[in-house]
Amino acid sequence: MPRVPYKNPAPGTSTIADAIRVRRGARGLTPLDQTLLNAPDIANGWNTLLGAVRTKNSLPDDIRELMILRVAARNSATFEWIHHAHVGVDAGLTAPQLTVIRDLHTPLPLPSSPSPLSAFQAAALRFADASTFAVNVPQSRVDDLKVHLADDQQLLEATAVVATYNMVSRLLVTLDVGDMGAQSVPLPETEQTEHDVEVEAGVKLHVCVAKRDDKAPWLVFVNSLMTNQKMWGEVLPRLSKKYNLITYDQRGHGKSSTPPSPATLEILASDISVILSTLSIPTPIHAVVGVSQGGATSLALGLHHPTLFTHLIACDTQATSPAANAIAWDQRIALARSSGMKPLADATVPRWFPAGSEFIEGGRREAFVHDMITGTDVEGFVVGARALQGYDVLPGLAEKLKGKKVLLLAGEMDGALPATLKKLKEELEKDGVDVGFEVVPGSGHLPMVDGPKIWLDIVEKFLT
């Protein structure tokens, strides 16, 4: 939700607003303009600067828009991406090039081997990425870009484009301009749709689909307790190059409704079956991928609905809930009901991520997971937590997984779970299951969040 109101002075009542209207043309005042008009002098200066950066520099249009879009991707500035993607296309950027710009976890093309970019585009992308992510741009990236520039003016212009749109993105994201805070940056080359799927009377799950084409294999992602489907945001762009993707919010989480009664893992697994059926997704899908509670849900899917998939990835989970966990979940439920989700978030985030992670207090992205936890409905948390008390999907699991390919994966720093999953791998393998086990070095409970590149390397190799 926008954090400051929009101001929209009637034409003729504000010289500053009228000057912005002149620059905008037929579009009129955008939500960004209306936000800035809360401080008219800043809006005036902003209009002058942005007008110069966008329309009075000598850079090729595709280079300027490519750099702006990389800033948007790096900073999760959905509003910025949406408003510049079509401008980039008009300037000549192709869908495969937009996919490269959007993907943060595949090595960037080199100017010497730039495909599908041009050498100039590759150099500009690497420059924009370094300036945005590291601030201090290595001399080698400056030199690579200067090969394609006419003079020092263009180097200044390129630097100003990146710096200015970092400023823009920070204001957009901080103040949630356009009310897009809950919306991820779009995935190029896919058709993206959202659905509210009724899995039982009165219970609807919010489902997002990114479809590449009819021939691409399908992947379904199942999030952990106390998070929502945005937790997969770092890994989806790279996977969208080959796969059709389904993410959804589990019961009581994100935009999904909270049922009146607790869930079980069998119920949560059945939700996946209903989603696939309702959306007419051909089965078996290529893979179901789950983490933590979502990993246990994926194992339960293997036990109760094995015909729905050919590959299964279960991350940072276990097939049997230890008896002691029931008491721990009762205590967490009592804490949430008495004090809300914040104390639970304060205790959970340091447990999920290792010391020094950018996702814990003081880190660059400390609010990302913490806000997902505090934003979870208390009774929605209770619904999910009850499913983790006293479950056991191990009996009969190996028999149901025969003929499937299974990967058990854990963050190296996730307590006892790496050893637990390694033992599960040995048990399943002994019973004839084609199963592997991998560890993501340096990562904690959500390795697709704090170790996305290595996680992707492991997962893509398994899925191929």
CSV table of N, CA, C and O in Angstrom, one decimal, residues 323-393:
chain,number,residue,atom,x,y,z
A,323,ALA,N,9.3,-36.2,18.1
A,323,ALA,CA,8.3,-36.0,19.2
A,323,ALA,C,8.4,-34.7,19.9
A,323,ALA,O,7.4,-34.0,20.3
A,324,ALA,N,9.6,-34.3,20.1
A,324,ALA,CA,9.9,-33.0,20.9
A,324,ALA,C,9.4,-31.8,20.2
A,324,ALA,O,9.1,-30.8,20.8
A,325,ASN,N,9.2,-31.9,18.8
A,325,ASN,CA,8.8,-30.8,18.1
A,325,ASN,C,7.4,-30.3,18.4
A,325,ASN,O,7.0,-29.2,18.3
A,326,ALA,N,6.5,-31.3,18.8
A,326,ALA,CA,5.1,-31.0,19.1
A,326,ALA,C,5.0,-29.9,20.2
A,326,ALA,O,4.3,-29.0,20.2
A,327,ILE,N,5.9,-30.1,21.3
A,327,ILE,CA,5.9,-29.1,22.4
A,327,ILE,C,6.4,-27.8,21.9
A,327,ILE,O,5.8,-26.7,22.2
A,328,ALA,N,7.4,-27.8,21.0
A,328,ALA,CA,8.0,-26.5,20.5
A,328,ALA,C,6.9,-25.8,19.7
A,328,ALA,O,6.8,-24.5,19.8
A,329,TRP,N,6.2,-26.5,18.9
A,329,TRP,CA,5.1,-25.8,18.1
A,329,TRP,C,4.0,-25.3,19.0
A,329,TRP,O,3.5,-24.2,18.7
A,330,ASP,N,3.7,-26.0,20.0
A,330,ASP,CA,2.7,-25.5,21.0
A,330,ASP,C,3.1,-24.2,21.6
A,330,ASP,O,2.4,-23.2,21.7
A,331,GLN,N,4.4,-24.1,21.9
A,331,GLN,CA,5.0,-22.9,22.5
A,331,GLN,C,5.0,-21.7,21.5
A,331,GLN,O,4.6,-20.6,21.8
A,332,ARG,N,5.3,-22.0,20.2
A,332,ARG,CA,5.3,-21.0,19.2
A,332,ARG,C,3.9,-20.5,18.9
A,332,ARG,O,3.7,-19.3,18.7
A,333,ILE,N,3.0,-21.4,18.9
A,333,ILE,CA,1.6,-21.0,18.7
A,333,ILE,C,1.1,-20.1,19.8
A,333,ILE,O,0.4,-19.1,19.6
A,334,ALA,N,1.4,-20.5,21.0
A,334,ALA,CA,1.0,-19.7,22.2
A,334,ALA,C,1.6,-18.3,22.1
A,334,ALA,O,1.0,-17.3,22.4
A,335,LEU,N,2.9,-18.2,21.7
A,335,LEU,CA,3.6,-16.9,21.6
A,335,LEU,C,2.9,-16.1,20.5
A,335,LEU,O,2.7,-14.9,20.8
A,336,ALA,N,2.6,-16.7,19.4
A,336,ALA,CA,2.0,-15.9,18.3
A,336,ALA,C,0.6,-15.4,18.7
A,336,ALA,O,0.2,-14.2,18.4
A,337,ARG,N,-0.2,-16.2,19.4
A,337,ARG,CA,-1.5,-15.8,19.8
A,337,ARG,C,-1.5,-14.8,20.9
A,337,ARG,O,-2.4,-13.9,21.0
A,338,SER,N,-0.5,-14.8,21.7
A,338,SER,CA,-0.4,-13.8,22.8
A,338,SER,C,0.3,-12.5,22.4
A,338,SER,O,-0.1,-11.4,22.9
A,339,SER,N,1.2,-12.6,21.5
A,339,SER,CA,2.1,-11.4,21.2
A,339,SER,C,2.2,-11.0,19.7
A,339,SER,O,2.9,-10.1,19.4
A,340,GLY,N,1.5,-11.8,18.9
A,340,GLY,CA,1.6,-11.5,17.4
A,340,GLY,C,2.8,-12.2,16.8
A,340,GLY,O,3.5,-13.0,17.5
A,341,MET,N,3.0,-12.0,15.6
A,341,MET,CA,4.1,-12.7,14.8
A,341,MET,C,5.5,-12.1,15.0
A,341,MET,O,6.4,-12.8,14.7
A,342,LYS,N,5.6,-10.9,15.4
A,342,LYS,CA,6.9,-10.2,15.5
A,342,LYS,C,7.9,-11.0,16.4
A,342,LYS,O,9.0,-11.2,16.0
A,343,PRO,N,7.5,-11.3,17.6
A,343,PRO,CA,8.5,-12.1,18.4
A,343,PRO,C,8.9,-13.4,17.8
A,343,PRO,O,10.1,-13.8,17.9
A,344,LEU,N,8.0,-14.0,17.1
A,344,LEU,CA,8.3,-15.2,16.4
A,344,LEU,C,9.3,-14.9,15.2
A,344,LEU,O,10.3,-15.7,15.0
A,345,ALA,N,9.1,-13.8,14.5
A,345,ALA,CA,10.0,-13.4,13.4
A,345,ALA,C,11.4,-13.1,14.0
A,345,ALA,O,12.4,-13.5,13.4
A,346,ASP,N,11.4,-12.4,15.1
A,346,ASP,CA,12.7,-12.0,15.7
A,346,ASP,C,13.5,-13.3,16.1
A,346,ASP,O,14.7,-13.3,16.1
A,347,ALA,N,12.8,-14.3,16.6
A,347,ALA,CA,13.5,-15.6,17.0
A,347,ALA,C,13.8,-16.5,15.8
A,347,ALA,O,14.8,-17.2,15.8
A,348,THR,N,13.0,-16.4,14.7
A,348,THR,CA,13.1,-17.4,13.6
A,348,THR,C,14.2,-17.0,12.6
A,348,THR,O,14.9,-17.8,12.2
A,349,VAL,N,14.2,-15.7,12.3
A,349,VAL,CA,15.2,-15.3,11.2
A,349,VAL,C,16.6,-15.6,11.6
A,349,VAL,O,17.4,-16.2,10.8
A,350,PRO,N,17.1,-15.4,12.8
A,350,PRO,CA,18.5,-15.7,13.2
A,350,PRO,C,18.7,-17.3,13.2
A,350,PRO,O,19.8,-17.7,13.0
A,351,ARG,N,17.6,-18.0,13.4
A,351,ARG,CA,17.7,-19.5,13.4
A,351,ARG,C,17.8,-20.0,11.9
A,351,ARG,O,18.4,-21.0,11.7
A,352,TRP,N,17.1,-19.3,11.0
A,352,TRP,CA,17.1,-19.8,9.6
A,352,TRP,C,18.3,-19.4,8.8
A,352,TRP,O,18.7,-20.1,7.9
A,353,PHE,N,19.0,-18.3,9.2
A,353,PHE,CA,20.1,-17.8,8.4
A,353,PHE,C,21.4,-17.7,9.3
A,353,PHE,O,21.3,-17.3,10.4
A,354,PRO,N,22.5,-18.0,8.7
A,354,PRO,CA,23.8,-18.0,9.4
A,354,PRO,C,24.3,-16.6,9.7
A,354,PRO,O,23.8,-15.7,9.1
A,355,ALA,N,25.2,-16.5,10.7
A,355,ALA,CA,25.8,-15.2,11.0
A,355,ALA,C,26.4,-14.6,9.8
A,355,ALA,O,27.0,-15.3,9.0
A,356,GLY,N,26.2,-13.3,9.7
A,356,GLY,CA,26.8,-12.6,8.5
A,356,GLY,C,25.9,-12.6,7.3
A,356,GLY,O,26.2,-11.9,6.3
A,357,SER,N,24.8,-13.3,7.3
A,357,SER,CA,23.8,-13.3,6.2
A,357,SER,C,23.2,-11.9,6.0
A,357,SER,O,23.0,-11.2,7.0
A,358,GLU,N,22.9,-11.6,4.8
A,358,GLU,CA,22.3,-10.3,4.5
A,358,GLU,C,20.8,-10.3,4.9
A,358,GLU,O,20.2,-9.2,4.9
A,359,PHE,N,20.3,-11.4,5.4
A,359,PHE,CA,18.9,-11.5,5.7
A,359,PHE,C,18.7,-11.4,7.2
A,359,PHE,O,17.5,-11.4,7.7
A,360,ILE,N,19.7,-11.3,8.0
A,360,ILE,CA,19.5,-11.1,9.5
A,360,ILE,C,19.7,-9.6,9.8
A,360,ILE,O,20.1,-8.8,9.0
A,361,GLU,N,19.4,-9.3,11.1
A,361,GLU,CA,19.5,-7.9,11.5
A,361,GLU,C,20.8,-7.2,11.1
A,361,GLU,O,21.9,-7.8,11.5
A,362,GLY,N,20.7,-6.1,10.5
A,362,GLY,CA,21.9,-5.4,10.1
A,362,GLY,C,22.3,-5.7,8.6
A,362,GLY,O,23.2,-5.0,8.1
A,363,GLY,N,21.8,-6.7,8.1
A,363,GLY,CA,22.1,-7.1,6.7
A,363,GLY,C,21.3,-6.3,5.7
A,363,GLY,O,20.3,-5.6,6.0
A,364,ARG,N,21.8,-6.3,4.4
A,364,ARG,CA,21.2,-5.5,3.4
A,364,ARG,C,19.8,-5.8,3.1
A,364,ARG,O,19.0,-4.9,2.8
A,365,ARG,N,19.4,-7.1,3.3
A,365,ARG,CA,18.0,-7.5,3.1
A,365,ARG,C,17.3,-8.0,4.3
A,365,ARG,O,16.6,-9.0,4.3
A,366,GLU,N,17.6,-7.4,5.5
A,366,GLU,CA,17.2,-7.9,6.7
A,366,GLU,C,15.6,-8.0,6.8
A,366,GLU,O,15.1,-8.8,7.6
A,367,ALA,N,14.9,-7.2,6.1
A,367,ALA,CA,13.5,-7.1,6.2
A,367,ALA,C,12.8,-8.1,5.4
A,367,ALA,O,11.6,-8.4,5.6
A,368,PHE,N,13.5,-8.8,4.4
A,368,PHE,CA,12.8,-9.6,3.4
A,368,PHE,C,12.0,-10.7,4.0
A,368,PHE,O,10.8,-10.8,3.9
A,369,VAL,N,12.7,-11.6,4.7
A,369,VAL,CA,12.0,-12.7,5.3
A,369,VAL,C,11.3,-12.3,6.6
A,369,VAL,O,10.2,-12.8,6.9
A,370,HIS,N,11.9,-11.4,7.4
A,370,HIS,CA,11.3,-10.9,8.6
A,370,HIS,C,9.9,-10.4,8.3
A,370,HIS,O,8.9,-10.7,9.0
A,371,ASP,N,9.7,-9.6,7.2
A,371,ASP,CA,8.4,-9.0,6.9
A,371,ASP,C,7.4,-10.1,6.4
A,371,ASP,O,6.2,-10.0,6.7
A,372,MET,N,7.9,-11.1,5.8
A,372,MET,CA,7.0,-12.2,5.4
A,372,MET,C,6.4,-12.9,6.6
A,372,MET,O,5.2,-13.2,6.7
A,373,ILE,N,7.3,-13.1,7.6
A,373,ILE,CA,6.8,-13.8,8.8
A,373,ILE,C,5.8,-12.9,9.6
A,373,ILE,O,4.7,-13.3,10.0
A,374,THR,N,6.2,-11.6,9.8
A,374,THR,CA,5.3,-10.7,10.5
A,374,THR,C,4.0,-10.5,9.8
A,374,THR,O,2.9,-10.2,10.4
A,375,GLY,N,4.0,-10.6,8.4
A,375,GLY,CA,2.8,-10.4,7.6
A,375,GLY,C,1.9,-11.6,7.6
A,375,GLY,O,0.9,-11.6,7.0
A,376,THR,N,2.4,-12.7,8.1
A,376,THR,CA,1.6,-14.0,8.1
A,376,THR,C,0.4,-13.9,9.2
A,376,THR,O,0.7,-13.5,10.3
A,377,ASP,N,-0.8,-14.2,8.8
A,377,ASP,CA,-1.9,-14.2,9.7
A,377,ASP,C,-1.6,-15.2,10.8
A,377,ASP,O,-1.2,-16.3,10.6
A,378,VAL,N,-1.9,-14.8,12.1
A,378,VAL,CA,-1.6,-15.7,13.2
A,378,VAL,C,-2.3,-17.0,13.1
A,378,VAL,O,-1.7,-18.1,13.3
A,379,GLU,N,-3.6,-17.0,12.8
A,379,GLU,CA,-4.3,-18.2,12.7
A,379,GLU,C,-3.9,-19.0,11.4
A,379,GLU,O,-4.0,-20.3,11.4
A,380,GLY,N,-3.4,-18.3,10.4
A,380,GLY,CA,-2.8,-19.0,9.3
A,380,GLY,C,-1.6,-19.8,9.6
A,380,GLY,O,-1.4,-20.9,9.2
A,381,PHE,N,-0.8,-19.1,10.5
A,381,PHE,CA,0.4,-19.8,11.0
A,381,PHE,C,0.0,-21.0,11.8
A,381,PHE,O,0.6,-22.1,11.7
A,382,VAL,N,-1.0,-20.9,12.6
A,382,VAL,CA,-1.5,-22.0,13.5
A,382,VAL,C,-1.9,-23.2,12.6
A,382,VAL,O,-1.6,-24.4,12.9
A,383,VAL,N,-2.7,-22.9,11.5
A,383,VAL,CA,-3.1,-23.9,10.6
A,383,VAL,C,-1.9,-24.7,10.1
A,383,VAL,O,-1.9,-26.0,10.1
A,384,GLY,N,-0.9,-24.0,9.6
A,384,GLY,CA,0.3,-24.7,9.1
A,384,GLY,C,1.1,-25.4,10.2
A,384,GLY,O,1.6,-26.5,10.0
A,385,ALA,N,1.3,-24.8,11.3
A,385,ALA,CA,2.1,-25.4,12.4
A,385,ALA,C,1.5,-26.7,12.9
A,385,ALA,O,2.2,-27.6,13.2
A,386,ARG,N,0.1,-26.8,13.0
A,386,ARG,CA,-0.5,-28.0,13.4
A,386,ARG,C,-0.2,-29.2,12.5
A,386,ARG,O,-0.1,-30.3,12.9
A,387,ALA,N,0.0,-28.9,11.2
A,387,ALA,CA,0.4,-29.9,10.3
A,387,ALA,C,1.8,-30.5,10.5
A,387,ALA,O,2.1,-31.6,10.1
A,388,LEU,N,2.6,-29.8,11.2
A,388,LEU,CA,4.0,-30.2,11.5
A,388,LEU,C,4.1,-30.9,12.8
A,388,LEU,O,5.2,-31.3,13.2
A,389,GLN,N,3.0,-31.1,13.5
A,389,GLN,CA,3.0,-31.8,14.8
A,389,GLN,C,2.7,-33.3,14.6
A,389,GLN,O,1.6,-33.6,14.2
A,390,GLY,N,3.6,-34.1,14.9
A,390,GLY,CA,3.4,-35.6,14.9
A,390,GLY,C,3.1,-36.2,13.6
A,390,GLY,O,2.4,-37.2,13.5
A,391,TYR,N,3.7,-35.7,12.5
A,391,TYR,CA,3.5,-36.3,11.2
A,391,TYR,C,4.6,-37.4,10.9
A,391,TYR,O,5.7,-37.3,11.5
A,392,ASP,N,4.3,-38.3,10.0
A,392,ASP,CA,5.2,-39.3,9.6
A,392,ASP,C,4.8,-39.8,8.2
A,392,ASP,O,3.9,-40.5,8.1
A,393,VAL,N,5.6,-39.4,7.2
A,393,VAL,CA,5.3,-39.8,5.8
A,393,VAL,C,6.2,-40.9,5.3
A,393,VAL,O,6.2,-41.3,4.2
